[in-house]
Coordinates of C-alpha atoms in Angstrom, one line a residue:
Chain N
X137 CA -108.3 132.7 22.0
X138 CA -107.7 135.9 23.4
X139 CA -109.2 137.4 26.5
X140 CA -109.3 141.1 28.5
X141 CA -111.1 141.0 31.7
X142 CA -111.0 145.1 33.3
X143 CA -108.0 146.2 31.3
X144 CA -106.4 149.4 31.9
X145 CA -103.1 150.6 30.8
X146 CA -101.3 154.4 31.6
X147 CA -98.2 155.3 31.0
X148 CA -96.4 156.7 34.4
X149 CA -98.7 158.3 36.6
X150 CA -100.3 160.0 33.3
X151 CA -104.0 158.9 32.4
X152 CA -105.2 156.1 31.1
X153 CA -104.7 154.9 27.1
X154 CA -106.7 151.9 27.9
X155 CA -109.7 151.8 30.7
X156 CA -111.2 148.8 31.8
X157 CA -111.4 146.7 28.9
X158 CA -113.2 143.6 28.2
X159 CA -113.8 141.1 25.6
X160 CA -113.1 137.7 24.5
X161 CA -112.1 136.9 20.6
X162 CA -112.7 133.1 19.7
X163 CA -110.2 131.2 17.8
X164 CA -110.4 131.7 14.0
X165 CA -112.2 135.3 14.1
X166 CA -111.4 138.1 12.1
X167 CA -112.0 141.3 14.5
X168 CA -111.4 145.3 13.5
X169 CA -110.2 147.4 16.5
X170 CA -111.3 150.9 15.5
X171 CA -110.9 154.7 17.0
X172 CA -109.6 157.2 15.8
X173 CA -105.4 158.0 16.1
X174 CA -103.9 158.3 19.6
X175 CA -107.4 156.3 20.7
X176 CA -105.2 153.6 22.4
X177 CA -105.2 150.8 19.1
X178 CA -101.6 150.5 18.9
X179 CA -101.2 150.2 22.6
X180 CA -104.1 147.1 23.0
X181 CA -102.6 145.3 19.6
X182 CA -98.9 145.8 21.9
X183 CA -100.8 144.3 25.3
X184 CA -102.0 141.2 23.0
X185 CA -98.3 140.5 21.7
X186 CA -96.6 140.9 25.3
X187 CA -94.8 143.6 23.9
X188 CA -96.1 146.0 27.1
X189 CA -97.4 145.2 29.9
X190 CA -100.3 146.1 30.9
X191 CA -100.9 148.1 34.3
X192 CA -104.0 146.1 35.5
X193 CA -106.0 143.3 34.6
X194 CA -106.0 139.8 33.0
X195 CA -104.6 139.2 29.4
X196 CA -104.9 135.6 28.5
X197 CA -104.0 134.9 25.1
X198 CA -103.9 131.1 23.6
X199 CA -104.9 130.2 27.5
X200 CA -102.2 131.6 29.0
X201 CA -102.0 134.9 31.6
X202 CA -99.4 136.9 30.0
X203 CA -99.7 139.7 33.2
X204 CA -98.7 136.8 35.5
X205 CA -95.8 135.3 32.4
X206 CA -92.4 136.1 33.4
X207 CA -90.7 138.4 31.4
X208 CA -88.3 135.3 30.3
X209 CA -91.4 133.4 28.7
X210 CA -92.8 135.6 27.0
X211 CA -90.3 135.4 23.9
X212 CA -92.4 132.2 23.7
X213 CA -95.8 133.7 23.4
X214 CA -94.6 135.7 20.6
X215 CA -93.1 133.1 18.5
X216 CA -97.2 132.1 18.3
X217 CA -98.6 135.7 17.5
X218 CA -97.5 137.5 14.1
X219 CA -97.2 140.6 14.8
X220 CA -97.3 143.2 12.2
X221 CA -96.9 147.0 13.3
X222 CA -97.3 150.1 11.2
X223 CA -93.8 151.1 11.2
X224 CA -92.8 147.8 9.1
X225 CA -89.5 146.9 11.2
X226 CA -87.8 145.8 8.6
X227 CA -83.7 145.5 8.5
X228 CA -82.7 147.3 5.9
X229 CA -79.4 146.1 5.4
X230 CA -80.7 141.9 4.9
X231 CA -82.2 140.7 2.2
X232 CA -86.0 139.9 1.8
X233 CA -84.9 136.5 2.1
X234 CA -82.6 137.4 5.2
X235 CA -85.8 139.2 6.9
X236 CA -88.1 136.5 6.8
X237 CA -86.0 133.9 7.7
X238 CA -85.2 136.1 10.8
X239 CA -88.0 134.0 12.9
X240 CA -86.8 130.8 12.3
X241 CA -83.9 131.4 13.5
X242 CA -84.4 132.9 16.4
X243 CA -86.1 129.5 17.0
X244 CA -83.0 127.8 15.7
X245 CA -84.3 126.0 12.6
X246 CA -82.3 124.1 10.1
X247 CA -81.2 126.8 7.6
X248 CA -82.3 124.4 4.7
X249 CA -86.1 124.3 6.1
X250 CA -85.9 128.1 7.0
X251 CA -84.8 128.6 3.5
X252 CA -88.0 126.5 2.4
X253 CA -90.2 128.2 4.7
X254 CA -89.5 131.4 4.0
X255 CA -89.5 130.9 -0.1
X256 CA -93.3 129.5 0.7
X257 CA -93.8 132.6 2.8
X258 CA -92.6 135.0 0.1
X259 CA -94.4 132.9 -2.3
X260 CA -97.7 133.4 -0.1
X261 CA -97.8 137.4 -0.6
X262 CA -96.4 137.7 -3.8
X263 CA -92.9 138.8 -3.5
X264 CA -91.1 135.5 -4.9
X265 CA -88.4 136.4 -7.1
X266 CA -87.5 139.8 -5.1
X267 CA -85.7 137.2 -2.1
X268 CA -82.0 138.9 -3.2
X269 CA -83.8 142.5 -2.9
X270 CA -83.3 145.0 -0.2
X271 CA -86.2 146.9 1.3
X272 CA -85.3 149.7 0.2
X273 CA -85.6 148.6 -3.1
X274 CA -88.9 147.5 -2.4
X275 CA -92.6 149.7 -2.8
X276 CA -94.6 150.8 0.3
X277 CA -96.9 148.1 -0.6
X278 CA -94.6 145.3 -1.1
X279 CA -92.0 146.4 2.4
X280 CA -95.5 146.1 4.1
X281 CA -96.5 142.2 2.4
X282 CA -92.5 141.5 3.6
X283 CA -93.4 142.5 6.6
X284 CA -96.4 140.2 6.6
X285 CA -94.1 137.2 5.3
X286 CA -92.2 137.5 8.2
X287 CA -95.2 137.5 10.5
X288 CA -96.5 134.8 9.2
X289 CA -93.5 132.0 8.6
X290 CA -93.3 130.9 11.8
X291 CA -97.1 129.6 11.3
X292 CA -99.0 131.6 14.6
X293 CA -101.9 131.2 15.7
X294 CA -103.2 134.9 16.1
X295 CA -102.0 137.5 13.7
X296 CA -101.8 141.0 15.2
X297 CA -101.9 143.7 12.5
X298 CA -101.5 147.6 12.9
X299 CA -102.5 150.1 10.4
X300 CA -101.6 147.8 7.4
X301 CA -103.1 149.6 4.4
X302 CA -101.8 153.2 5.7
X303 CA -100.2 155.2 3.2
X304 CA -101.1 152.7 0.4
X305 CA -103.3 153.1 -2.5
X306 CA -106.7 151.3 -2.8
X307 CA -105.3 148.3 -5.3
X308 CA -102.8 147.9 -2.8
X309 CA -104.3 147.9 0.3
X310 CA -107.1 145.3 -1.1
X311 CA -104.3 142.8 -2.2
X312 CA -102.9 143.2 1.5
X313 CA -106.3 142.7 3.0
X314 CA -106.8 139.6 0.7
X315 CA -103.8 138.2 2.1
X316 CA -104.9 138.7 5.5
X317 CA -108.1 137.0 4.8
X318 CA -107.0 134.1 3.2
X319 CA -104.9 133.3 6.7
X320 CA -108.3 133.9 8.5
X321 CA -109.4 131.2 6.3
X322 CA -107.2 128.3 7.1
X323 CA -107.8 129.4 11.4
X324 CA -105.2 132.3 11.9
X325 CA -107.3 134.6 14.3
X326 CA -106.8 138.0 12.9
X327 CA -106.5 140.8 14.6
X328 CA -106.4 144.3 12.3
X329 CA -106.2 148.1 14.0
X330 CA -107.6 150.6 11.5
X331 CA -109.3 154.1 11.2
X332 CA -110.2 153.2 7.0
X333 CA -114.5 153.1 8.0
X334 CA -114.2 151.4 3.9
X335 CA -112.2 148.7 4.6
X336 CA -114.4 147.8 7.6
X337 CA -117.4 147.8 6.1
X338 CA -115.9 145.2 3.3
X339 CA -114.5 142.4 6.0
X340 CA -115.4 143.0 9.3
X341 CA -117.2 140.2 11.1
X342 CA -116.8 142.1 14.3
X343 CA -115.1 145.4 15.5
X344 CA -113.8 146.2 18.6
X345 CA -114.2 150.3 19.1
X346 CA -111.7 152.4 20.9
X347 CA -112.0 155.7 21.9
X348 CA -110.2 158.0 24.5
X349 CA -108.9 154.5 25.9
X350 CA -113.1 153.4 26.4
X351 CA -114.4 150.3 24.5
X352 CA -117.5 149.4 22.4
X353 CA -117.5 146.0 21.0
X354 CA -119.9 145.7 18.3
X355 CA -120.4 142.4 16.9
X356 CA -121.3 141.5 13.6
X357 CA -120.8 145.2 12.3
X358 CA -118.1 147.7 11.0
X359 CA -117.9 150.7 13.4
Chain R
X137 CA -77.7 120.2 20.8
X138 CA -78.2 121.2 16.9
X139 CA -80.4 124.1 17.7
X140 CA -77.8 125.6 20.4
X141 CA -74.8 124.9 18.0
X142 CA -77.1 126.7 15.2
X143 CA -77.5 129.4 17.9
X144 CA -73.8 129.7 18.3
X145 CA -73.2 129.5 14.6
X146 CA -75.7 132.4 14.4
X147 CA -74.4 134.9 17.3
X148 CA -70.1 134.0 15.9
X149 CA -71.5 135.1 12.5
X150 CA -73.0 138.1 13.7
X151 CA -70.5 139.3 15.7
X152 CA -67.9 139.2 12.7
X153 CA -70.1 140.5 10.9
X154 CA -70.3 143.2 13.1
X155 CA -66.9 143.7 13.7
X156 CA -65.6 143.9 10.3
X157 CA -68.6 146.6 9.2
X158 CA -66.6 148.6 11.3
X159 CA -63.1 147.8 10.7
X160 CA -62.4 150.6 12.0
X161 CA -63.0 151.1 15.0
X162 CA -62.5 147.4 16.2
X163 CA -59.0 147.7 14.8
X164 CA -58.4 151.4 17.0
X165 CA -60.5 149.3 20.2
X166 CA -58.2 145.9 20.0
X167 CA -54.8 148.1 19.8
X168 CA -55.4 149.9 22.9
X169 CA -56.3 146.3 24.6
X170 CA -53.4 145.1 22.8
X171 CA -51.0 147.6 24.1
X172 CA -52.3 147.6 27.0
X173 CA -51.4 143.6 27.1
X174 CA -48.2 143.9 26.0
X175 CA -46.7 145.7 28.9
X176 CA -47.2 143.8 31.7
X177 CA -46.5 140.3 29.3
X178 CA -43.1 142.8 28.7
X179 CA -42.1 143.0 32.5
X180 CA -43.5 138.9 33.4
X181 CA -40.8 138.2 30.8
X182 CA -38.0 140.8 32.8
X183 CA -39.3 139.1 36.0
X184 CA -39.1 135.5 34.5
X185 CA -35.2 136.4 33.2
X186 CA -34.1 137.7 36.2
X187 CA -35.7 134.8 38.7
X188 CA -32.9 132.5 37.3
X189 CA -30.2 135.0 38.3
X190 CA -31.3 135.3 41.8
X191 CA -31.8 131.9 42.0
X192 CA -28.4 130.3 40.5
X193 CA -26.3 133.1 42.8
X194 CA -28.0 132.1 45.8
X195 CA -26.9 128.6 46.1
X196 CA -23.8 129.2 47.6
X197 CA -24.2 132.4 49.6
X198 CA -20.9 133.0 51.6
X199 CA -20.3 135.6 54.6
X200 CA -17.3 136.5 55.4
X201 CA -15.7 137.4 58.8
X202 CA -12.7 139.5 59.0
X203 CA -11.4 139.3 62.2
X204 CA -9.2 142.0 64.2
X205 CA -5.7 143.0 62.7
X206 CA -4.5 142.7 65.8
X207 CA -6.2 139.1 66.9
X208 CA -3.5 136.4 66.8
X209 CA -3.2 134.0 64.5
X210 CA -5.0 131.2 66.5
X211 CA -8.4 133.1 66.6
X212 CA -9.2 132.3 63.3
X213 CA -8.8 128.9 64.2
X214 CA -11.1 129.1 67.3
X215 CA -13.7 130.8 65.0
X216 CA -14.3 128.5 63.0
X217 CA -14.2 125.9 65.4
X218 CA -17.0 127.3 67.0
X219 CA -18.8 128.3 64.2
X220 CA -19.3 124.5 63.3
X221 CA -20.1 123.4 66.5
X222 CA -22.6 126.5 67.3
X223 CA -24.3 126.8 63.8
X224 CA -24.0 123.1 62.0
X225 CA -27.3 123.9 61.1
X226 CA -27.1 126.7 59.3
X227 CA -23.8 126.2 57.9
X228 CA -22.0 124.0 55.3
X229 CA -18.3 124.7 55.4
X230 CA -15.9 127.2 56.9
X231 CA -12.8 128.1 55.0
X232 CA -9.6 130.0 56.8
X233 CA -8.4 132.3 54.4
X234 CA -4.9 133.2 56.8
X235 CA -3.7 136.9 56.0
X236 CA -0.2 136.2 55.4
X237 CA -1.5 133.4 52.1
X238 CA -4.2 136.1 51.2
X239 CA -1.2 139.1 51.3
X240 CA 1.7 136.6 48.4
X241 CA -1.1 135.4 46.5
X242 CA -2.3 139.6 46.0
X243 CA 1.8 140.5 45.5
X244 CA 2.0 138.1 42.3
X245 CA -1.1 139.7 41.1
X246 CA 0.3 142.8 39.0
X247 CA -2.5 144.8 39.6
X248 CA -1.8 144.7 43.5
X249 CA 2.0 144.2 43.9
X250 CA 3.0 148.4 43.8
X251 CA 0.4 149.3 45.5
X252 CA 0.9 146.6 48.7
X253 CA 5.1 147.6 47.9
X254 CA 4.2 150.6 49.5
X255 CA 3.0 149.6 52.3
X256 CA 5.3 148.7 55.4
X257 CA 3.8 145.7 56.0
X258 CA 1.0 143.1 55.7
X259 CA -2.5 145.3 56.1
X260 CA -5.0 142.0 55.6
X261 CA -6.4 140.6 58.4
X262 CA -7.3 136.9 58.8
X263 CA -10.3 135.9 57.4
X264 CA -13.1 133.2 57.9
X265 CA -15.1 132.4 55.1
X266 CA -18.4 130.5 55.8
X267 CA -20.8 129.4 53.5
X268 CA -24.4 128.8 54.8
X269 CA -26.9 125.7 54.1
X270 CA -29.6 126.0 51.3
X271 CA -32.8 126.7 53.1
X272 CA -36.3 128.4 51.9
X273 CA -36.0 131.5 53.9
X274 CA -32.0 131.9 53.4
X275 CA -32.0 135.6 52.7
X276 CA -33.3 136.1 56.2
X277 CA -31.7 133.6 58.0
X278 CA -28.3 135.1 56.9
X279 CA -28.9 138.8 57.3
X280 CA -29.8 137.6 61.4
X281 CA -26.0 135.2 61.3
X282 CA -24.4 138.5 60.1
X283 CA -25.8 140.7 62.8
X284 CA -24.9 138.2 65.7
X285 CA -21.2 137.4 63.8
X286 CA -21.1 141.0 63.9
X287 CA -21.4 141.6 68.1
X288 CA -18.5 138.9 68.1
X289 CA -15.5 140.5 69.9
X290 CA -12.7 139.2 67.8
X291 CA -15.0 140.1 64.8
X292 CA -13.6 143.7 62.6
X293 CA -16.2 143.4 60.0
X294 CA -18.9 141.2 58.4
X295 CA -19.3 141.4 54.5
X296 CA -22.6 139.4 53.4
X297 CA -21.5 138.3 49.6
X298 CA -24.9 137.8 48.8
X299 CA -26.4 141.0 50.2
X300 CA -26.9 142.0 46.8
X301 CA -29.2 138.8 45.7
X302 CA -31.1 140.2 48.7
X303 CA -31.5 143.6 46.8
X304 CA -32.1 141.8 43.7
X305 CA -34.9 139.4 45.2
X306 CA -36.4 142.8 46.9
X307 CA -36.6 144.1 43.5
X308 CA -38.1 141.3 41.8
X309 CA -40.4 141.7 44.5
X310 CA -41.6 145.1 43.4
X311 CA -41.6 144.5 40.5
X312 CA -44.1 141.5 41.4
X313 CA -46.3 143.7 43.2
X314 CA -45.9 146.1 39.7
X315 CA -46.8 143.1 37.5
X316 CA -50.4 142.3 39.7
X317 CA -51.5 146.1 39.4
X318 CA -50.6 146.4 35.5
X319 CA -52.0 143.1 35.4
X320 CA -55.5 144.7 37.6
X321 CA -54.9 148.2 34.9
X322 CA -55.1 146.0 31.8
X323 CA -58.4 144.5 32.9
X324 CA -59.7 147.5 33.5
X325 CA -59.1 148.4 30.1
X326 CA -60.4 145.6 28.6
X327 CA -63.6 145.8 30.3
X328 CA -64.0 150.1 30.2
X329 CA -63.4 149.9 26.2
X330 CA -65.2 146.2 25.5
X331 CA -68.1 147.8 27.5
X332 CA -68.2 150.9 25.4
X333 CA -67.6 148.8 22.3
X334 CA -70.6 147.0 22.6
X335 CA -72.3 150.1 23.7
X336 CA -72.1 151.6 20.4
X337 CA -73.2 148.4 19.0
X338 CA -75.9 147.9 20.8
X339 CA -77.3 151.7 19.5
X340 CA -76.4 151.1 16.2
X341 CA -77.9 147.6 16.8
X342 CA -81.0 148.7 18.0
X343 CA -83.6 148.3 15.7
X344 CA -82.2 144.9 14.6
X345 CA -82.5 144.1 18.7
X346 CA -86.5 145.1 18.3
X347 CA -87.2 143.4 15.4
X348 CA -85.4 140.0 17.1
X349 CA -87.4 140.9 20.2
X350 CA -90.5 141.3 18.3
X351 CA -90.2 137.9 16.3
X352 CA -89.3 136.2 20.0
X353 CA -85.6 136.0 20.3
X354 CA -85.2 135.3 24.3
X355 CA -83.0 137.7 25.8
X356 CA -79.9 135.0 25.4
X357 CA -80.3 135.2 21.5
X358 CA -80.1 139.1 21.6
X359 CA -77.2 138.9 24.2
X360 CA -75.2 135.8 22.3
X361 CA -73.7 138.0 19.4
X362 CA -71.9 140.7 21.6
X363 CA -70.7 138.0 24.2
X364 CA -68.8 137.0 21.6
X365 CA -67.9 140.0 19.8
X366 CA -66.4 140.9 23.5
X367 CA -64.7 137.5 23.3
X368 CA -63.5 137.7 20.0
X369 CA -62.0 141.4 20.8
X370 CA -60.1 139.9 23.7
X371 CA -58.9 137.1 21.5
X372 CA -57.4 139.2 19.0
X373 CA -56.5 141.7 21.5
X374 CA -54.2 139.1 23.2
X375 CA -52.7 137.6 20.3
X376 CA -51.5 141.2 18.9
X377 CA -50.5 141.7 22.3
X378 CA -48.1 138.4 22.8
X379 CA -47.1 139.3 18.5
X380 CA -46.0 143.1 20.2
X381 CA -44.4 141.8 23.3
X382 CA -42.5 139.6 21.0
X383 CA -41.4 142.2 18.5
X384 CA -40.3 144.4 21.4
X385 CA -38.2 141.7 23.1
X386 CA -35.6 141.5 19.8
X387 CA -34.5 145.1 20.3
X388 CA -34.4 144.7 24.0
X389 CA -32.1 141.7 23.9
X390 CA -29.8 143.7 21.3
X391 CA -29.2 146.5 23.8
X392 CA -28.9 143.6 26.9
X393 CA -26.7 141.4 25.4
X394 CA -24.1 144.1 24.7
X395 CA -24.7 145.3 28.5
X396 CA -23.9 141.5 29.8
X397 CA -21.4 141.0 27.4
X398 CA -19.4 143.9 29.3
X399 CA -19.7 142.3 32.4
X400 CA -18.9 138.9 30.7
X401 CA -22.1 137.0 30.6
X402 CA -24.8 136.0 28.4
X403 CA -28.2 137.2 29.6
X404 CA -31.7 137.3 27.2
X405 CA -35.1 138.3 28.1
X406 CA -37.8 135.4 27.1
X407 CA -41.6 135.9 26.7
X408 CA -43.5 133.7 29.5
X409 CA -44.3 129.9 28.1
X410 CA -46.7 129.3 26.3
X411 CA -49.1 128.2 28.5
X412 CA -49.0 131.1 30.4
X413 CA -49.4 133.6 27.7
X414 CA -52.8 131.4 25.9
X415 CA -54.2 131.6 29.4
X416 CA -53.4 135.5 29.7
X417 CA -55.7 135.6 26.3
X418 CA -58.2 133.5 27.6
X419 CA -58.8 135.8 30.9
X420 CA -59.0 138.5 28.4
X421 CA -61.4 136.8 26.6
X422 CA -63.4 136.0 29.2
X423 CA -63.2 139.8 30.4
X424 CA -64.2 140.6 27.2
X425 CA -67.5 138.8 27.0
X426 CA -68.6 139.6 30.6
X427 CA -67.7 143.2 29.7
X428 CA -70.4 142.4 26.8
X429 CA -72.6 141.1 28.9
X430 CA -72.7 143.6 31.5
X431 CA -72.9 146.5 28.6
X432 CA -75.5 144.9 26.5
X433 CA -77.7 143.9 29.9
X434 CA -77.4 147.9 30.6
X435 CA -77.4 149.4 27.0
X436 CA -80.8 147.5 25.4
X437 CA -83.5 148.1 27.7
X438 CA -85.9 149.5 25.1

């Protein structure tokens, strides 16, 4: 479950990115967050993950306040919510393999089990067989389902997702939203920012509209 | 307990791993630590020689009074008479060296006889020579005998045959005082270039520091690897360091041993024991990783 109750977030004493946001997303949904760029997306997907704090109101995610968390806990939120941002994050001088595992051993898991996990992972969005590859030597398409590997082997609840089809051609981006959907279908509550009106209108359930920080949330249709 | 030792497994791993990718610069950062080491492990193995000197002259520290030429013969005899019944304390024998023994036993010696030949007569005077107690504060305890001998009427001249242990022990002295501000010098090193080190690192580091962050590495998992890269640079800092002080101690006991050879003794300079020198790396170590610490708490706030 995640929950904003009169959200706003500035940076500085500049103006506000997000305004006095509110909504409530159930466990197992599959939510859009539209706008257009620079709309604040990014920034509320951020919020959600405890990556930034916000400036004023109540976050709860999975029942817990991350505004009142300590900034030592909230490593722990994290390890529950996949985040996937458009910049991919990936190190580019580790493996596939290397990358993936990188979550599990943060949490300290047996090498052997990570090893599993993370083959199962790979397995999950197509890229078994490329483990030994670098990123570099990987597509667009394929750094961005690496990405989502690694997002996704440490088994979170909530999957946070920015931009993922940008950049990548319709075939693509379908296979990457396929993946997405079929974690929807076994619980993950998904989470996707996007400006692609198409891709909306083929899997929304709900969308979440941002624009110039103010917030529309239109159930039950794409925005 | 698994996970942790995992943890540490993880962060060792790391750390080499980031050391070696830039051979480097590690090498160029653990020489300066290293030579920085070496010098003040170079004069705690001077100070450590020379203690023993000091120390094995002092045990029998003599003054001698030379009385009057002019004081009869008997005043000796009443000098040291007094002396051990005034300062038993203090003292452990009085010899009479009488100036007529002293004056044949120098006209056998060859290297005396022409010259005293020359003279018209016996220019010695009588001399009592006193040798003073062991005691912990001896150098100053005989420095204050020698100024009241000194006021004695009867009394020429005082020499103070250890005076010069007394200059030695001042020296050593110094050259303690030297040792604790090389010592203060060298871990300000370590910590100015360890710091910096893991500076750079942390930069270069910085997206793999996100990405960790991202995933839910706490704060001690990003920190871990560059504690112990600081560690492991003060490691290998202060084993090159002991390996250099080592190497510079054979020429130095070439050139020493042909200097005490001239003066007829044996004298060698040895590095401090063993113990000593595994706990100087271990400090540095330590300084090392709290150098890390200290950088990478400053350097990867992003």
């Amino acid at each position: 479950m995640i929950e904003f109750q009169h959200v706003f977030k500035s940076y500085g004493r500049g103006r506000n990115i997000l305004a006095d946001i509110n909504f409530r997303i159930e466990p197992g949904e599959f939510v859009f967050v539209s706008g257009p760029s620079g709309a604040g997306k990014s920034t509320l997907l951020k919020l959600i993950g405890g990556l930034e704090p916000a400036s004023r109101g109540s976050i709860s995610v999975n029942g817990r306040r991350i505004d009142q968390m300590p900034p030592r806990a909230r490593p722990y939120l994290r390890r529950a919510v996949g985040v996937i941002l458009q910049d991919t994050h990936l190190l580019y001088d580790r493996n596939a393999m290397q990358n993936v595992m990188l979550p599990l051993t943060v949490i300290g898991l047996e090498n052997s089990v990570a090893v599993t996990r993370s083959r199962a992972a790979l397995e999950k969005v197509g890229l078994l067989g490329k483990e030994d590859m670098k990123p570099i030597e990987l597509s667009g398409g394929e750094q961005q389902r690496l990405a989502i590997a690694r997002a996704i082997v440490n088994r979170p609840s909530i999957l946070i997702v920015d931009e993922p089809t940008a950049n990548l051609d319709q075939d693509t981006a379908r296979r990457i939203m396929e993946v997405f959907r079929d974690f929807n279908r076994v619980g993950v509550t998904t989470l996707i920012a996007s400006h692609d009106r198409a891709l909306m209108a083929s899997y929304a359930t709900r969308t979440l509209r941002i624009d110039a920080g103010r917030f529309t949330d239109m159930q039950g249709v794409a925005a | 307990m698994r996970r942790w030792l995992r943890h540490h497994r993880y962060a060792f791993l790391v750390a080499v791993r980031r050391l070696l990718s830039q051979p480097f610069s590690s090498l160029s950062n653990m020489l300066v630590i290293a030579l920085t080491l070496a010098t003040p492990i170079l004069t705690a193995s001077i100070l450590i020689s020379a203690q023993p000197v000091a120390r094995q002259v002092s045990v029998s520290p003599e003054v001698t009074l030379f009385l009057k030429p002019d004081a009869p013969s008997s005043t000796a005899q009443q000098i040291a008479a007094r002396l051990q019944a005034d300062y038993a304390e203090k003292i452990s024998a009085v010899r009479i060296a009488p100036r007529a023994q002293i004056y044949s036993r120098l006209k056998q010696d060859p290297a005396w006889a022409d010259a005293l030949a020359a003279l018209p007569g016996n220019p010695l005077p009588d001399a009592v020579v006193i040798t003073l107690k062991e005691q912990p504060d001896l150098a100053r305890d005989a420095a204050a005998l020698v100024q009241e001998w000194k006021k004695w009427r009867e009394v020429d001249r005082v020499q103070h045959d250890s005076a010069w242990v007394q200059r030695l022990d001042a020296i050593l002295g110094f050259v303690r005082v030297g040792l604790s501000m090389l010592a203060a010098v060298v871990a300000l090193v370590v910590l100015a270039t360890v710091f910096n080190t893991v500076r750079l690192q942390a930069l270069s580091q910085r997206e793999e520091i996100a990405v960790a962050r991202l995933v839910g590495a706490t704060e001690a998992f990003v920190r871990l690897p560059f504690l112990y890269l600081g560690a492991l640079t003060g490691i290998v800092s202060g084993v090159a360091a002991v390996i250099l002080a080592a190497l510079a101690l054979t020429p130095l006991n070439a050139a020493l041993a042909r200097l005490a050879s001239s003066y007829g003794t044996q004298l060698a300079l040895q590095l401090p024991d063993a113990l000593s020198l595994a706990l100087a790396v271990v400090v540095v170590a330590i300084l090392g990783a709290l150098a890390a610490r200290w950088s990478v708490t400053r350097n990867t706030r992003f």
